[in-house]
PDB file of C-alpha atoms in Angstrom:
ATOM      1  CA  UNK G   1      19.374   3.890  40.938  1.00  0.00           C
ATOM      2  CA  UNK G   2      19.681   0.643  38.998  1.00  0.00           C
ATOM      3  CA  UNK G   3      16.859  -1.627  37.868  1.00  0.00           C
ATOM      4  CA  UNK G   4      16.255  -5.198  36.770  1.00  0.00           C
ATOM      5  CA  UNK G   5      12.927  -6.007  35.149  1.00  0.00           C
ATOM      6  CA  UNK G   6      11.747  -9.606  35.356  1.00  0.00           C
ATOM      7  CA  UNK G   7       9.129 -10.549  32.774  1.00  0.00           C
ATOM      8  CA  UNK G   8       7.359 -13.854  32.318  1.00  0.00           C
ATOM      9  CA  UNK G   9       6.648 -14.599  28.652  1.00  0.00           C
ATOM     10  CA  UNK G  10       3.255 -13.866  27.113  1.00  0.00           C
ATOM     11  CA  UNK G  11       0.519 -16.491  26.879  1.00  0.00           C
ATOM     12  CA  UNK G  12       1.735 -19.612  25.072  1.00  0.00           C
ATOM     13  CA  UNK G  13      -0.315 -22.169  23.175  1.00  0.00           C
ATOM     14  CA  UNK G  14      -0.088 -24.568  26.107  1.00  0.00           C
ATOM     15  CA  UNK G  15      -0.911 -21.818  28.628  1.00  0.00           C
ATOM     16  CA  UNK G  16      -4.117 -21.374  26.658  1.00  0.00           C
ATOM     17  CA  UNK G  17      -4.769 -25.123  26.717  1.00  0.00           C
ATOM     18  CA  UNK G  18      -3.811 -25.296  30.443  1.00  0.00           C
ATOM     19  CA  UNK G  19      -1.054 -27.858  29.864  1.00  0.00           C
ATOM     20  CA  UNK G  20       2.162 -28.480  31.763  1.00  0.00           C
ATOM     21  CA  UNK G  21       4.815 -27.054  29.435  1.00  0.00           C
ATOM     22  CA  UNK G  22       8.249 -27.123  31.050  1.00  0.00           C
ATOM     23  CA  UNK G  23      11.003 -27.428  28.432  1.00  0.00           C
ATOM     24  CA  UNK G  24       8.562 -28.147  25.587  1.00  0.00           C
ATOM     25  CA  UNK G  25       9.145 -25.432  22.990  1.00  0.00           C
ATOM     26  CA  UNK G  26       5.654 -24.109  22.264  1.00  0.00           C
ATOM     27  CA  UNK G  27       4.901 -20.794  20.584  1.00  0.00           C
ATOM     28  CA  UNK G  28       3.061 -17.688  21.748  1.00  0.00           C
ATOM     29  CA  UNK G  29      -0.638 -17.294  21.021  1.00  0.00           C
ATOM     30  CA  UNK G  30      -1.933 -14.162  19.335  1.00  0.00           C
ATOM     31  CA  UNK G  31      -2.944 -12.976  22.807  1.00  0.00           C
ATOM     32  CA  UNK G  32       0.598 -13.694  24.030  1.00  0.00           C
ATOM     33  CA  UNK G  33       2.077 -11.473  21.331  1.00  0.00           C
ATOM     34  CA  UNK G  34      -0.350  -8.712  22.314  1.00  0.00           C
ATOM     35  CA  UNK G  35       0.588  -9.117  25.992  1.00  0.00           C
ATOM     36  CA  UNK G  36       4.283  -8.838  25.128  1.00  0.00           C
ATOM     37  CA  UNK G  37       3.719  -5.708  23.060  1.00  0.00           C
ATOM     38  CA  UNK G  38       1.658  -4.187  25.874  1.00  0.00           C
ATOM     39  CA  UNK G  39       4.524  -4.868  28.298  1.00  0.00           C
ATOM     40  CA  UNK G  40       6.918  -3.113  25.917  1.00  0.00           C
ATOM     41  CA  UNK G  41       4.613  -0.098  25.659  1.00  0.00           C
ATOM     42  CA  UNK G  42       4.312   0.342  29.433  1.00  0.00           C
ATOM     43  CA  UNK G  43       8.087  -0.021  29.883  1.00  0.00           C
ATOM     44  CA  UNK G  44       8.615   2.666  27.246  1.00  0.00           C
ATOM     45  CA  UNK G  45       6.009   4.894  28.882  1.00  0.00           C
ATOM     46  CA  UNK G  46       7.813   4.524  32.236  1.00  0.00           C
ATOM     47  CA  UNK G  47      11.134   5.545  30.716  1.00  0.00           C
ATOM     48  CA  UNK G  48      13.057   2.259  30.773  1.00  0.00           C
ATOM     49  CA  UNK G  49      16.125   2.073  28.540  1.00  0.00           C
ATOM     50  CA  UNK G  50      17.788  -1.335  28.718  1.00  0.00           C
ATOM     51  CA  UNK G  51      21.490  -1.837  28.125  1.00  0.00           C
ATOM     52  CA  UNK G  52      21.421  -5.648  28.272  1.00  0.00           C
ATOM     53  CA  UNK G  53      18.779  -8.366  28.001  1.00  0.00           C
ATOM     54  CA  UNK G  54      18.677 -12.048  28.946  1.00  0.00           C
ATOM     55  CA  UNK G  55      16.308 -14.836  27.991  1.00  0.00           C
ATOM     56  CA  UNK G  56      16.013 -18.612  27.813  1.00  0.00           C
ATOM     57  CA  UNK G  57      16.383 -21.008  24.869  1.00  0.00           C
ATOM     58  CA  UNK G  58      12.588 -21.391  24.554  1.00  0.00           C
ATOM     59  CA  UNK G  59      10.776 -19.504  21.804  1.00  0.00           C
ATOM     60  CA  UNK G  60       7.911 -18.239  23.957  1.00  0.00           C
ATOM     61  CA  UNK G  61      10.425 -16.239  26.005  1.00  0.00           C
ATOM     62  CA  UNK G  62      12.604 -15.263  23.036  1.00  0.00           C
ATOM     63  CA  UNK G  63       9.624 -13.969  21.047  1.00  0.00           C
ATOM     64  CA  UNK G  64       8.281 -12.074  24.066  1.00  0.00           C
ATOM     65  CA  UNK G  65      11.651 -10.362  24.441  1.00  0.00           C
ATOM     66  CA  UNK G  66      11.715  -9.493  20.745  1.00  0.00           C
ATOM     67  CA  UNK G  67       8.253  -7.894  20.983  1.00  0.00           C
ATOM     68  CA  UNK G  68       9.233  -5.874  24.059  1.00  0.00           C
ATOM     69  CA  UNK G  69      12.476  -4.598  22.563  1.00  0.00           C
ATOM     70  CA  UNK G  70      10.722  -3.753  19.307  1.00  0.00           C
ATOM     71  CA  UNK G  71       8.239  -1.543  21.185  1.00  0.00           C
ATOM     72  CA  UNK G  72      11.183   0.159  22.911  1.00  0.00           C
ATOM     73  CA  UNK G  73      13.129   0.483  19.647  1.00  0.00           C
ATOM     74  CA  UNK G  74      15.961  -1.348  21.391  1.00  0.00           C
ATOM     75  CA  UNK G  75      16.274  -4.363  19.095  1.00  0.00           C
ATOM     76  CA  UNK G  76      19.979  -3.550  18.817  1.00  0.00           C
ATOM     77  CA  UNK G  77      21.002  -4.066  22.444  1.00  0.00           C
ATOM     78  CA  UNK G  78      23.066  -7.138  23.430  1.00  0.00           C
ATOM     79  CA  UNK G  79      20.903 -10.196  24.157  1.00  0.00           C
ATOM     80  CA  UNK G  80      22.215 -13.311  25.861  1.00  0.00           C
ATOM     81  CA  UNK G  81      20.326 -16.602  25.797  1.00  0.00           C
ATOM     82  CA  UNK G  82      20.920 -19.348  28.342  1.00  0.00           C
ATOM     83  CA  UNK G  83      19.374 -22.757  28.956  1.00  0.00           C
ATOM     84  CA  UNK G  84      19.752 -21.965  32.657  1.00  0.00           C
ATOM     85  CA  UNK G  85      16.793 -19.550  32.348  1.00  0.00           C
ATOM     86  CA  UNK G  86      14.516 -22.272  30.934  1.00  0.00           C
ATOM     87  CA  UNK G  87      11.309 -23.149  32.740  1.00  0.00           C
ATOM     88  CA  UNK G  88      11.225 -25.800  35.448  1.00  0.00           C
ATOM     89  CA  UNK G  89      11.287 -29.234  33.816  1.00  0.00           C
ATOM     90  CA  UNK G  90       7.981 -31.013  34.485  1.00  0.00           C
ATOM     91  CA  UNK G  91       9.136 -34.504  33.529  1.00  0.00           C
ATOM     92  CA  UNK G  92       6.366 -36.853  32.406  1.00  0.00           C
ATOM     93  CA  UNK G  93       3.701 -34.229  33.202  1.00  0.00           C
ATOM     94  CA  UNK G  94       4.718 -32.184  30.148  1.00  0.00           C
ATOM     95  CA  UNK G  95       1.805 -31.980  27.721  1.00  0.00           C
ATOM     96  CA  UNK G  96      -0.855 -33.063  30.238  1.00  0.00           C
ATOM     97  CA  UNK G  97      -3.832 -30.835  30.984  1.00  0.00           C
ATOM     98  CA  UNK G  98      -3.529 -29.442  34.523  1.00  0.00           C
ATOM     99  CA  UNK G  99      -7.240 -29.621  35.398  1.00  0.00           C
ATOM    100  CA  UNK G 100      -7.585 -33.168  34.058  1.00  0.00           C
ATOM    101  CA  UNK G 101      -4.481 -34.174  36.011  1.00  0.00           C
ATOM    102  CA  UNK G 102      -5.975 -32.616  39.160  1.00  0.00           C
ATOM    103  CA  UNK G 103      -9.213 -34.537  38.601  1.00  0.00           C
ATOM    104  CA  UNK G 104      -7.165 -37.749  38.465  1.00  0.00           C
ATOM    105  CA  UNK G 105      -4.639 -37.156  41.251  1.00  0.00           C
ATOM    106  CA  UNK G 106      -6.286 -34.396  43.328  1.00  0.00           C
ATOM    107  CA  UNK G 107      -5.726 -30.654  43.676  1.00  0.00           C
ATOM    108  CA  UNK G 108      -3.181 -31.070  46.477  1.00  0.00           C
ATOM    109  CA  UNK G 109      -0.947 -33.427  44.507  1.00  0.00           C
ATOM    110  CA  UNK G 110      -0.969 -31.156  41.463  1.00  0.00           C
ATOM    111  CA  UNK G 111      -0.237 -28.135  43.685  1.00  0.00           C
ATOM    112  CA  UNK G 112       2.807 -29.987  45.011  1.00  0.00           C
ATOM    113  CA  UNK G 113       4.017 -30.793  41.500  1.00  0.00           C
ATOM    114  CA  UNK G 114       3.445 -27.206  40.342  1.00  0.00           C
ATOM    115  CA  UNK G 115       4.466 -25.110  43.308  1.00  0.00           C
ATOM    116  CA  UNK G 116       6.197 -27.088  46.057  1.00  0.00           C
ATOM    117  CA  UNK G 117       9.824 -26.329  46.805  1.00  0.00           C
ATOM    118  CA  UNK G 118      11.425 -29.759  46.703  1.00  0.00           C
ATOM    119  CA  UNK G 119       8.985 -32.255  45.122  1.00  0.00           C
ATOM    120  CA  UNK G 120       9.619 -33.119  41.464  1.00  0.00           C
ATOM    121  CA  UNK G 121       7.245 -34.927  39.072  1.00  0.00           C
ATOM    122  CA  UNK G 122       8.181 -38.337  37.656  1.00  0.00           C
ATOM    123  CA  UNK G 123      11.294 -38.095  35.487  1.00  0.00           C
ATOM    124  CA  UNK G 124      11.480 -38.754  31.757  1.00  0.00           C
ATOM    125  CA  UNK G 125      13.150 -42.002  30.769  1.00  0.00           C
ATOM    126  CA  UNK G 126      16.416 -41.828  28.841  1.00  0.00           C
ATOM    127  CA  UNK G 127      14.733 -43.033  25.629  1.00  0.00           C
ATOM    128  CA  UNK G 128      11.866 -40.534  25.853  1.00  0.00           C
ATOM    129  CA  UNK G 129      11.982 -38.262  22.771  1.00  0.00           C
ATOM    130  CA  UNK G 130      11.395 -35.292  25.107  1.00  0.00           C
ATOM    131  CA  UNK G 131      14.699 -35.964  26.891  1.00  0.00           C
ATOM    132  CA  UNK G 132      16.671 -32.687  26.460  1.00  0.00           C
ATOM    133  CA  UNK G 133      19.833 -34.696  25.810  1.00  0.00           C
ATOM    134  CA  UNK G 134      18.292 -35.498  22.401  1.00  0.00           C
ATOM    135  CA  UNK G 135      17.741 -31.790  21.560  1.00  0.00           C
ATOM    136  CA  UNK G 136      20.426 -30.135  19.428  1.00  0.00           C
ATOM    137  CA  UNK G 137      20.125 -26.807  21.255  1.00  0.00           C
ATOM    138  CA  UNK G 138      21.578 -28.412  24.406  1.00  0.00           C
ATOM    139  CA  UNK G 139      24.432 -30.296  22.725  1.00  0.00           C
ATOM    140  CA  UNK G 140      27.044 -28.130  24.512  1.00  0.00           C
ATOM    141  CA  UNK G 141      25.519 -28.761  27.953  1.00  0.00           C
ATOM    142  CA  UNK G 142      26.991 -31.680  29.939  1.00  0.00           C
ATOM    143  CA  UNK G 143      24.482 -34.523  30.064  1.00  0.00           C
ATOM    144  CA  UNK G 144      24.569 -34.678  33.867  1.00  0.00           C
ATOM    145  CA  UNK G 145      23.375 -31.055  34.019  1.00  0.00           C
ATOM    146  CA  UNK G 146      20.342 -31.589  31.769  1.00  0.00           C
ATOM    147  CA  UNK G 147      17.206 -32.342  33.806  1.00  0.00           C
ATOM    148  CA  UNK G 148      14.699 -35.120  33.126  1.00  0.00           C
ATOM    149  CA  UNK G 149      12.490 -33.547  35.815  1.00  0.00           C
ATOM    150  CA  UNK G 150      12.917 -30.780  38.406  1.00  0.00           C
ATOM    151  CA  UNK G 151      11.547 -29.431  41.647  1.00  0.00           C
ATOM    152  CA  UNK G 152      11.648 -25.681  42.236  1.00  0.00           C
ATOM    153  CA  UNK G 153      14.759 -26.280  44.353  1.00  0.00           C
ATOM    154  CA  UNK G 154      16.435 -27.996  41.391  1.00  0.00           C
ATOM    155  CA  UNK G 155      15.398 -25.122  39.123  1.00  0.00           C
ATOM    156  CA  UNK G 156      16.879 -22.549  41.519  1.00  0.00           C
ATOM    157  CA  UNK G 157      20.108 -24.546  41.790  1.00  0.00           C
ATOM    158  CA  UNK G 158      20.333 -24.422  37.976  1.00  0.00           C
ATOM    159  CA  UNK G 159      19.616 -20.689  37.714  1.00  0.00           C
ATOM    160  CA  UNK G 160      21.548 -19.206  40.632  1.00  0.00           C
ATOM    161  CA  UNK G 161      25.093 -19.621  39.260  1.00  0.00           C
ATOM    162  CA  UNK G 162      24.028 -17.783  36.105  1.00  0.00           C
ATOM    163  CA  UNK G 163      22.200 -15.098  38.092  1.00  0.00           C
ATOM    164  CA  UNK G 164      25.047 -14.519  40.549  1.00  0.00           C
ATOM    165  CA  UNK G 165      27.955 -14.738  38.096  1.00  0.00           C
ATOM    166  CA  UNK G 166      26.503 -13.245  34.892  1.00  0.00           C
ATOM    167  CA  UNK G 167      23.250 -11.284  35.183  1.00  0.00           C
ATOM    168  CA  UNK G 168      23.473  -9.517  38.536  1.00  0.00           C
ATOM    169  CA  UNK G 169      27.125  -8.344  38.214  1.00  0.00           C
ATOM    170  CA  UNK G 170      26.173  -6.533  35.000  1.00  0.00           C
ATOM    171  CA  UNK G 171      24.279  -3.998  37.131  1.00  0.00           C
ATOM    172  CA  UNK G 172      27.680  -2.525  37.956  1.00  0.00           C
ATOM    173  CA  UNK G 173      27.896  -1.127  34.421  1.00  0.00           C
ATOM    174  CA  UNK G 174      24.233  -1.068  33.330  1.00  0.00           C
ATOM    175  CA  UNK G 175      21.364   0.944  34.789  1.00  0.00           C
ATOM    176  CA  UNK G 176      18.492  -1.123  33.344  1.00  0.00           C
ATOM    177  CA  UNK G 177      18.567  -4.882  32.635  1.00  0.00           C
ATOM    178  CA  UNK G 178      15.719  -6.971  31.224  1.00  0.00           C
ATOM    179  CA  UNK G 179      15.249 -10.681  31.984  1.00  0.00           C
ATOM    180  CA  UNK G 180      12.501 -12.493  30.073  1.00  0.00           C
ATOM    181  CA  UNK G 181      11.955 -16.055  31.223  1.00  0.00           C
ATOM    182  CA  UNK G 182       9.310 -18.325  32.770  1.00  0.00           C
ATOM    183  CA  UNK G 183       7.021 -18.632  35.753  1.00  0.00           C
ATOM    184  CA  UNK G 184       9.175 -20.962  37.823  1.00  0.00           C
ATOM    185  CA  UNK G 185      12.619 -19.815  36.736  1.00  0.00           C
ATOM    186  CA  UNK G 186      11.627 -16.262  37.664  1.00  0.00           C
ATOM    187  CA  UNK G 187      10.033 -17.422  40.934  1.00  0.00           C
ATOM    188  CA  UNK G 188      13.448 -18.789  41.824  1.00  0.00           C
ATOM    189  CA  UNK G 189      15.097 -15.415  41.237  1.00  0.00           C
ATOM    190  CA  UNK G 190      12.332 -13.607  43.113  1.00  0.00           C
ATOM    191  CA  UNK G 191      12.659 -16.014  46.040  1.00  0.00           C
ATOM    192  CA  UNK G 192      16.361 -15.194  46.205  1.00  0.00           C
ATOM    193  CA  UNK G 193      15.941 -11.415  45.889  1.00  0.00           C
ATOM    194  CA  UNK G 194      13.106 -11.118  48.423  1.00  0.00           C
ATOM    195  CA  UNK G 195      14.340 -13.878  50.733  1.00  0.00           C
ATOM    196  CA  UNK G 196      10.997 -15.702  50.526  1.00  0.00           C
ATOM    197  CA  UNK G 197      10.837 -18.892  52.597  1.00  0.00           C
ATOM    198  CA  UNK G 198      10.578 -22.350  51.055  1.00  0.00           C
ATOM    199  CA  UNK G 199       7.051 -22.580  52.483  1.00  0.00           C
ATOM    200  CA  UNK G 200       5.782 -19.178  51.305  1.00  0.00           C
ATOM    201  CA  UNK G 201       7.077 -19.445  47.742  1.00  0.00           C
ATOM    202  CA  UNK G 202       4.353 -22.061  47.127  1.00  0.00           C
ATOM    203  CA  UNK G 203       1.751 -19.280  47.219  1.00  0.00           C
ATOM    204  CA  UNK G 204       3.546 -16.858  44.898  1.00  0.00           C
ATOM    205  CA  UNK G 205       2.091 -16.848  41.373  1.00  0.00           C
ATOM    206  CA  UNK G 206       3.526 -14.854  38.495  1.00  0.00           C
ATOM    207  CA  UNK G 207       1.172 -13.696  35.699  1.00  0.00           C
ATOM    208  CA  UNK G 208       2.213 -13.618  32.061  1.00  0.00           C
ATOM    209  CA  UNK G 209       3.827 -10.485  30.593  1.00  0.00           C
ATOM    210  CA  UNK G 210       3.492  -8.177  33.616  1.00  0.00           C
ATOM    211  CA  UNK G 211       6.803  -6.335  34.216  1.00  0.00           C
ATOM    212  CA  UNK G 212       8.141  -6.861  37.733  1.00  0.00           C
ATOM    213  CA  UNK G 213      10.660  -4.127  38.615  1.00  0.00           C
ATOM    214  CA  UNK G 214      13.462  -4.459  41.174  1.00  0.00           C
ATOM    215  CA  UNK G 215      15.301  -1.259  42.100  1.00  0.00           C
ATOM    216  CA  UNK G 216      18.802  -1.219  43.624  1.00  0.00           C
ATOM    217  CA  UNK G 217      21.059   1.475  45.011  1.00  0.00           C
ATOM    218  CA  UNK G 218      24.556   2.056  43.650  1.00  0.00           C
ATOM    219  CA  UNK G 219      25.913  -0.601  46.022  1.00  0.00           C
ATOM    220  CA  UNK G 220      23.441  -3.091  44.489  1.00  0.00           C
ATOM    221  CA  UNK G 221      21.274  -3.343  47.583  1.00  0.00           C
ATOM    222  CA  UNK G 222      17.599  -3.973  46.848  1.00  0.00           C
ATOM    223  CA  UNK G 223      15.550  -0.896  47.753  1.00  0.00           C
ATOM    224  CA  UNK G 224      12.154  -1.456  46.142  1.00  0.00           C
ATOM    225  CA  UNK G 225      10.131  -3.885  44.023  1.00  0.00           C
ATOM    226  CA  UNK G 226       6.792  -3.470  42.256  1.00  0.00           C
ATOM    227  CA  UNK G 227       4.695  -4.602  39.298  1.00  0.00           C
ATOM    228  CA  UNK G 228       3.873  -2.205  36.468  1.00  0.00           C
ATOM    229  CA  UNK G 229       0.139  -2.124  35.851  1.00  0.00           C
ATOM    230  CA  UNK G 230      -3.219  -1.905  37.563  1.00  0.00           C
ATOM    231  CA  UNK G 231      -2.999  -3.601  41.010  1.00  0.00           C
ATOM    232  CA  UNK G 232      -6.515  -5.045  40.857  1.00  0.00           C
ATOM    233  CA  UNK G 233      -5.960  -6.478  37.392  1.00  0.00           C
ATOM    234  CA  UNK G 234      -2.622  -7.985  38.472  1.00  0.00           C
ATOM    235  CA  UNK G 235      -4.281  -9.542  41.543  1.00  0.00           C
ATOM    236  CA  UNK G 236      -6.907 -11.201  39.332  1.00  0.00           C
ATOM    237  CA  UNK G 237      -4.226 -12.485  36.951  1.00  0.00           C
ATOM    238  CA  UNK G 238      -2.287 -13.998  39.868  1.00  0.00           C
ATOM    239  CA  UNK G 239      -5.424 -15.712  41.122  1.00  0.00           C
ATOM    240  CA  UNK G 240      -6.057 -17.100  37.639  1.00  0.00           C
ATOM    241  CA  UNK G 241      -2.563 -18.607  37.580  1.00  0.00           C
ATOM    242  CA  UNK G 242      -3.137 -20.157  41.013  1.00  0.00           C
ATOM    243  CA  UNK G 243      -6.390 -21.763  39.837  1.00  0.00           C
ATOM    244  CA  UNK G 244      -4.907 -23.394  36.724  1.00  0.00           C
ATOM    245  CA  UNK G 245      -4.000 -26.540  38.641  1.00  0.00           C
ATOM    246  CA  UNK G 246      -7.432 -27.161  40.165  1.00  0.00           C
ATOM    247  CA  UNK G 247      -9.943 -29.673  38.869  1.00  0.00           C
ATOM    248  CA  UNK G 248     -13.051 -28.175  37.295  1.00  0.00           C
TER     249      UNK G 248
END
């Protein structure tokens, strides 16, 4: 049996403030650090021993991974960071409060921006200081590959080459792999693994810092997937994520 654990980062400062975050590099809250440590403890309790770990370029994911590996006493394992695991880029929505935006544009419009498969928010202009082309961490990435906005489809198109060519093939030599990333980047991977339709992925919400385990046989066929934790608590957390984009 081989396993890949997908883990959304712990609560960030803008999660707490209910803001669209995207590629904005905000930190974890104190609660987010606690969530990450709790995830590490349950993974240790369940006997996970990772041989390789992957994360994005954004500190909320990097710090979550560090907390998890610290709890497992596996700080030493190889870690690979990639911009391809970054969150979906929310364009000009980044920094706006989700509920206030829903009050202005309506719940349905915000749901489309947050969860639809192929609708992207308004793009950043080239001179916007938030344009990733102006960020030193992406200086090695070709400009035409750096998003100014993204739909979920765009996000999946960005992630899949990295998933198919780098992460997934490592299961041939590793029994347990950890991927710490973001709500939408992980939804893209989950959509691929579970063959979820473009329509149904809209209703899939991923809570922060709850390990999602995918088990594979020796031929790398998916055999089982499940969250680690109390099912009722996880259900409530998913509902809370779904409600973030509704006007109050």
